[in-house]
Amino acid sequence: MSSAVAQQWFKNSQLVGDKLLVTSAVFFPLIGLCIFFCYPLFLVAGKSLQLADGTYGIANYINVLKSPGIVKAVCNSMVLSVSTTAFCLFFGFAVAFALQRSGIGGKRYLKGALSLPLLAPSLVQALGLLFLLGRNGLVHKWTGWDIEIYGFWGLLIANILYGLPQAILIIEAALRQSDARYYEAAEILGASKWKQFFDITLPNAKFGILSAGFVVFTVTITDFGNAAVIGGNYKVLATEIYSQVVGQMNFGMGAVIGILLLLPTLIAVYIERVASQKQFGGSSESAIPVSTNFYAKRDVPLGVFVHTIASIAVLVVMTVIMASFIKLWPYRMTFTLANYNITLSGGYTPLWTSLLVSVEAAVLGVVFLFALAFSMKRIPPKLAKLVYLLAVLPVGVPGLVLGISYVLAFNVSDNMLGMLYGSSFLIALCNFYHYHSQGFLTMITGVRAVPPALEETVSCFGGGNVRILRDAVLPFMGPTIISVFFFIFMRSMVTLSAVIFLISSKVSVAAVSVMRLDEAGFTSQAAAFSTCIMITVILAMGLMNSLIYLYSISGAGKEASSDQQGIEKRGLARMVDRTYCWSST
Amino acid sequence: MKLSIENLYKTFSGFVALDRISMEVGENEFVCLLGPSGCGKTTLLRIIAGLLDFDGGVMRLGGNDLVEIAARDRGFGLVFQSYSLFPNMTVKENVGYGLKVQKVDKKEISERVATLLELIKLPDLADRYPHQLSGGQQQRVAIARALAVEPTLLLLDEPLSALDARVRAEMRFEIREMQQRLGIPTIMVTHDQEEALTMADKIICMKDGRIEQIGTPRELYAEPATRFVADFVGVSNILPTAWIRKNLPQMMDSRPGGKEGDFEFAVRPEQLVVDDQKGGAEIKDMQYLGNLSRVTLDWYGEDVVVEMQGYPKFTEASSIHVTVADGCGRWVKV
Amino acid sequence: MRAFNMQNVKILATGIFMGLAFCSQVQAGEITVYSALEEDEIADYLAVAKKSLPDIEINVLRLSTGDLGARVIAESANPQADVIWGFAVTNMADKKILSQLEPYKAVNSESLPAQYRAEDDSWFAATGYMGALCVNTAVLESKKLPMPKSWSDLTNPVYKGEVVMPNPASSGTGYLQVAAIIQGAGEEAGWKLIDEMDDNMAQYTSSGSKPCKMARAGEYAIGASLSFVAMKSVEMGYPVSMVIPSDWAGYELEASGLLAGSKNKEDAKKFLDWTLSQEAAELYTKYKAIITIPGSKPSEMATAAGLPENLSEVLYPVDFAKSAKERPEILKKWSATTTK
């Protein structure tokens, strides 16, 4: 009697536990979003309505829309963003495909090379391009060509290099899910490899491609760093904000442009949502992963293409690293280590602060984003739509605007939020929310890899959400979670535009040091410090990778090799087939 | 066209998956590859389809050596265990896919697809997506897709294993009927002997990568060559030589020569006759199945199962007499 | 869920920690200074200041002029700084910043000529910097271009595509150059000059020091920037000459002031007094182009540039308040004139 009661109680408490899990999985990240994104943004919107004389009205909006350069800036921004997106999707898909599905060599090198633009401060990228392709750059010196790198083309290249790794991140998450059986079916029906690619691979990756396109579009349209260094006279919206806010201390106008930049983001979200409606076929639990065999006809050209792109990225960064060892580029090309003796603005201390901040941001980010992605399927659809919208909005806000919004929101003396101001933790939060969208989109693309039947199986065996999480979801999500972690970590180490407003006389970060060194005229030292940042990041990531590897070979590894995953999947598949819960009707 | 396979051999890193497989599939023939999990039947099917290479032997279709023809050029049809319908295409698009690949005229594709949908009795589902269909419906669409390209050979990989019992029974009939009507040579892989018995013209029974026996359903049932076939196809009572020598010595005459353990005696439950004379067998268990009764007996120390019509007259724990019906029972190789 | 509880604990702990840290910040003897002076000068000045003011802990946050202004305005609801030190006057005079200052008559400030301090004493300027052309002699040589001496020289078509200048909309340096030309040459002649220069202008950069950096790297022949960057470049060994335009030498004063929201006004005032002291004036000679403190030696930079001892002879008396007020119109006219 009592055992029946106990069982019932256990079932009930598990139900309650389940509900609690889902609720908190949605609640805490949402609260975070509201406090650390929506509220500051709301204050900025308020500023945009605040006129020069202190009253409120929409005069700022009217002024902006009437100002002569704005139409050109809008057109320029759109053209640049659309072209960058097109290139990034094409290149990014090629690389992601090469990494996930082909048998080309040097995959580890490729992954590393193409992450370089992510872990280098934006100064490095721009500087590298200038050193290489500038009017007095290496290419000009060696070939005598007169390349006009300033302006649209230079900006395009810089933005492609910056957006490409982010696109690859998301598309890879989509391509990771593969089912060899569709390809076999098509093969038997007579489809050539190209046809299989267009009919199976592309449609299955549609969701990832669209998300990647969305991300590249918005990071390009909000980018200011590249535009400032290499944009020349090609005016874009983001530089307009900078002019207004920093050049003329005109917050109202700057805020207007910042809010206006949300428009293309919203439109992009809408397009992406509508287009991904028709995406069916998530993974099946008995999916057999596609083997990465080497097909010469496909893999040789693909390999050449992909490695070329990677070498451009590497070349740009290597040039700057080299320059850090040069006494006076480009006039006195003698080797020296003097540039590494950095004593200005706190020396190397900000580097350690950056490390701490970045780890905080990455850990917090992965936990919150995974919670959100996991719970998206378990909450009512209307709420899910709202959560999705809020979660992808941050990418539409330029870093500059985000930074100011944080000052407005947290520089208050009379409440608990104010205690965060001036702390490194706030910088961590800001960095996380700055890249919230990219992390979120990668996570939900990866979550689609979890076969629904597997979750059902665990449920049938009486497992609550915690078990589902542990036994069904996490094993499939391992690589995605890790890639999001590293992404947030890398970006947090080098992002600049938001954190300028959050550093204090006592707390500063590495990216700011680079900026300061460069502004003070010590460009070579800035290059040296950037190199130190990159090395620190690579070392930190190497350390984390080995920790993960050690964990995976010791226990129930989350990061199973693909063979092991295949076996696991097939074993589970047989179990599922025989479970009476499994019904295909 | 006839498919002929001689001495096919396949290993996976030292593990022998298929050992000296020789078989034929004639025109209009429905052949079942029957065997337990892991016997190699699916591997063999995939090799025939061209999805897997093999290490030795010859495979010919109508005289052409298939080694030189890639999977996509063989013109076979394959229905997967999990159907593998393309999730982003409608039923219509799925079925017409093979024809689209062959660049058949659009109008012709529509007509053919419509005909096929009629054939599988799902004309109204043309615009649905696979995830909106039931298992049985997906199964039929998968078959239609395979048939659309008018294959020279139809391959079915455990097509009914994921369906529930009632639908399975229906589909068995329908697949068989379709095959006979279209006259396409077909190979079906299954582990369900009842399926094989009801659908096949010829059964190839496999175990551990080897062929145990090839024959019609009747041959396999009535004249099993090995102990495995006797036990796998239908139910058999297997009695060791020593026991036969002692209790049914008259059967020893038909025993082929050889060592003690080389052969055993197999007799079907319905081939055992029971009467209530005294002697020899003790009833252990009785199961009443309506038209049949199944009685488990202890017969001179061996457990045997007897099947009889109707309801037995005796009660449990009584001692009864068992004989083997005339001309029944065979010696099978171990 | 366990993980989330951990997060909460963490936030709480950080909050408590920050709260404690915050408390300790508001102790006497500590001031926060926001400055737009250069990094290395700040380091030098502070070293000396610390010896003269041993009881005060001086925390400096250095930001570029534009960033600094934006920061101060953003923090206006709850100012974090006590003192603004060495900040472009044109920006200081902006209402949004001016309104946050508290007038303070620093020791010695009456001795400053009137144009170097606010009427109501809300700010004073001890130093200043000048606009200057960074000319890359190597490029001049290889392209056989003559050495420019003035803004008017830059309208010479031989320099087409070899000149860069900061964008006055986003850079204070750019603005001071434009303002100097307009105020000095007068409206009509000034805009004509800018228009003609525009034909030769390769691009307008968003940061003030960029033109000089581009010029010294050999990207362009001439970059209009600041004297400081030019001198630095020469010092570092680049093939650069610093040229102060013989017509309309633009300049900017670096103002300092006390923030009304300061929590430690006593020490802040002591610091401000120090920045006007003779001791400080000696330090300034090493770095600054313009030193307003009477009786101080002329700066090394000014001497190197061949400027006379009494700078007020050469420096056009720029009306900075007017500059600040007219900024929006000037910028509008500028974008209309330079249709790039």
Coordinates of C-alpha atoms in Angstrom, one line a residue, chain A residues 179-206 278-282 284-288 295 574 577-578 582-585, chain B residues 37 46 49-51 70-73 75-78 80-89 94 97-102 129 131 133-136 138 145-146 149 155 162-164 167 191:
Chain A
D179 CA 21.9 10.5 -42.2
A180 CA 23.7 8.3 -44.7
R181 CA 20.4 6.6 -45.5
Y182 CA 19.0 9.5 -47.5
Y183 CA 22.1 9.5 -49.6
E184 CA 21.8 5.8 -50.2
A185 CA 18.2 6.1 -51.2
A186 CA 19.1 8.8 -53.7
E187 CA 22.1 6.9 -54.9
I188 CA 19.9 3.9 -55.7
L189 CA 17.4 6.1 -57.5
G190 CA 20.2 7.2 -59.8
A191 CA 21.1 10.6 -58.4
S192 CA 24.6 11.8 -59.0
K193 CA 26.6 13.3 -56.2
W194 CA 25.8 16.8 -57.3
K195 CA 22.1 16.0 -57.3
Q196 CA 22.4 14.5 -53.9
F197 CA 24.1 17.6 -52.7
F198 CA 21.3 19.9 -54.0
D199 CA 18.4 17.6 -53.0
I200 CA 19.5 16.4 -49.7
T201 CA 22.5 18.2 -48.2
L202 CA 21.3 21.8 -48.9
P203 CA 17.7 21.4 -47.8
N204 CA 18.7 19.7 -44.6
A205 CA 21.1 22.5 -43.8
K206 CA 18.6 25.2 -44.7
K278 CA 9.4 24.5 -44.1
Q279 CA 12.3 22.7 -42.6
F280 CA 11.4 19.2 -41.6
G281 CA 13.2 16.1 -40.8
G282 CA 15.2 16.5 -37.7
S284 CA 16.4 10.1 -36.3
E285 CA 17.8 7.9 -33.6
S286 CA 18.9 5.3 -36.0
A287 CA 20.5 7.8 -38.3
I288 CA 23.8 6.5 -39.7
Y295 CA 36.4 11.5 -53.2
R574 CA 17.9 -1.4 -31.5
D577 CA 12.9 -0.7 -31.9
R578 CA 12.1 -3.2 -29.3
W582 CA 7.9 3.1 -30.0
S583 CA 5.1 3.3 -32.5
S584 CA 5.5 4.7 -35.9
T585 CA 1.9 5.1 -36.6
Chain B
S37 CA 20.0 -10.8 -36.7
R46 CA 23.4 -3.9 -49.7
A49 CA 22.3 -2.9 -54.4
G50 CA 25.9 -1.7 -54.9
L51 CA 26.1 0.2 -51.7
A70 CA 27.9 1.7 -59.9
A71 CA 25.0 1.6 -57.6
R72 CA 23.3 4.5 -59.3
D73 CA 23.5 2.9 -62.7
G75 CA 18.5 0.5 -62.1
F76 CA 17.4 -1.4 -59.0
G77 CA 14.8 -0.3 -56.5
L78 CA 15.5 -0.4 -52.8
F80 CA 14.8 0.7 -46.7
Q81 CA 13.8 -0.6 -43.3
S82 CA 13.3 3.0 -42.2
Y83 CA 11.8 4.0 -45.5
S84 CA 14.2 7.0 -45.7
L85 CA 11.7 9.2 -47.5
F86 CA 13.2 12.6 -48.2
P87 CA 11.8 14.7 -45.4
N88 CA 11.7 18.0 -47.3
M89 CA 9.8 16.6 -50.3
N94 CA 9.5 11.6 -53.3
Y97 CA 12.4 11.6 -57.6
G98 CA 13.9 8.8 -59.5
L99 CA 12.2 9.8 -62.7
K100 CA 13.3 13.4 -62.2
V101 CA 16.8 12.2 -61.9
Q102 CA 16.4 10.4 -65.3
Y129 CA 5.0 15.4 -46.2
H131 CA 6.2 13.3 -41.3
L133 CA 2.0 10.0 -42.7
S134 CA 1.6 6.9 -40.6
G135 CA 4.2 4.2 -40.7
G136 CA 2.1 2.0 -43.1
Q138 CA 5.3 5.8 -45.4
R145 CA 9.2 5.4 -55.0
A146 CA 11.2 2.3 -55.7
V149 CA 11.8 3.9 -62.0
L155 CA 15.2 -5.0 -53.0
A162 CA 8.5 -1.4 -38.0
L163 CA 4.8 -1.9 -38.5
D164 CA 2.2 -3.2 -36.2
V167 CA -0.9 -3.5 -40.9
H191 CA 13.9 -12.3 -39.9

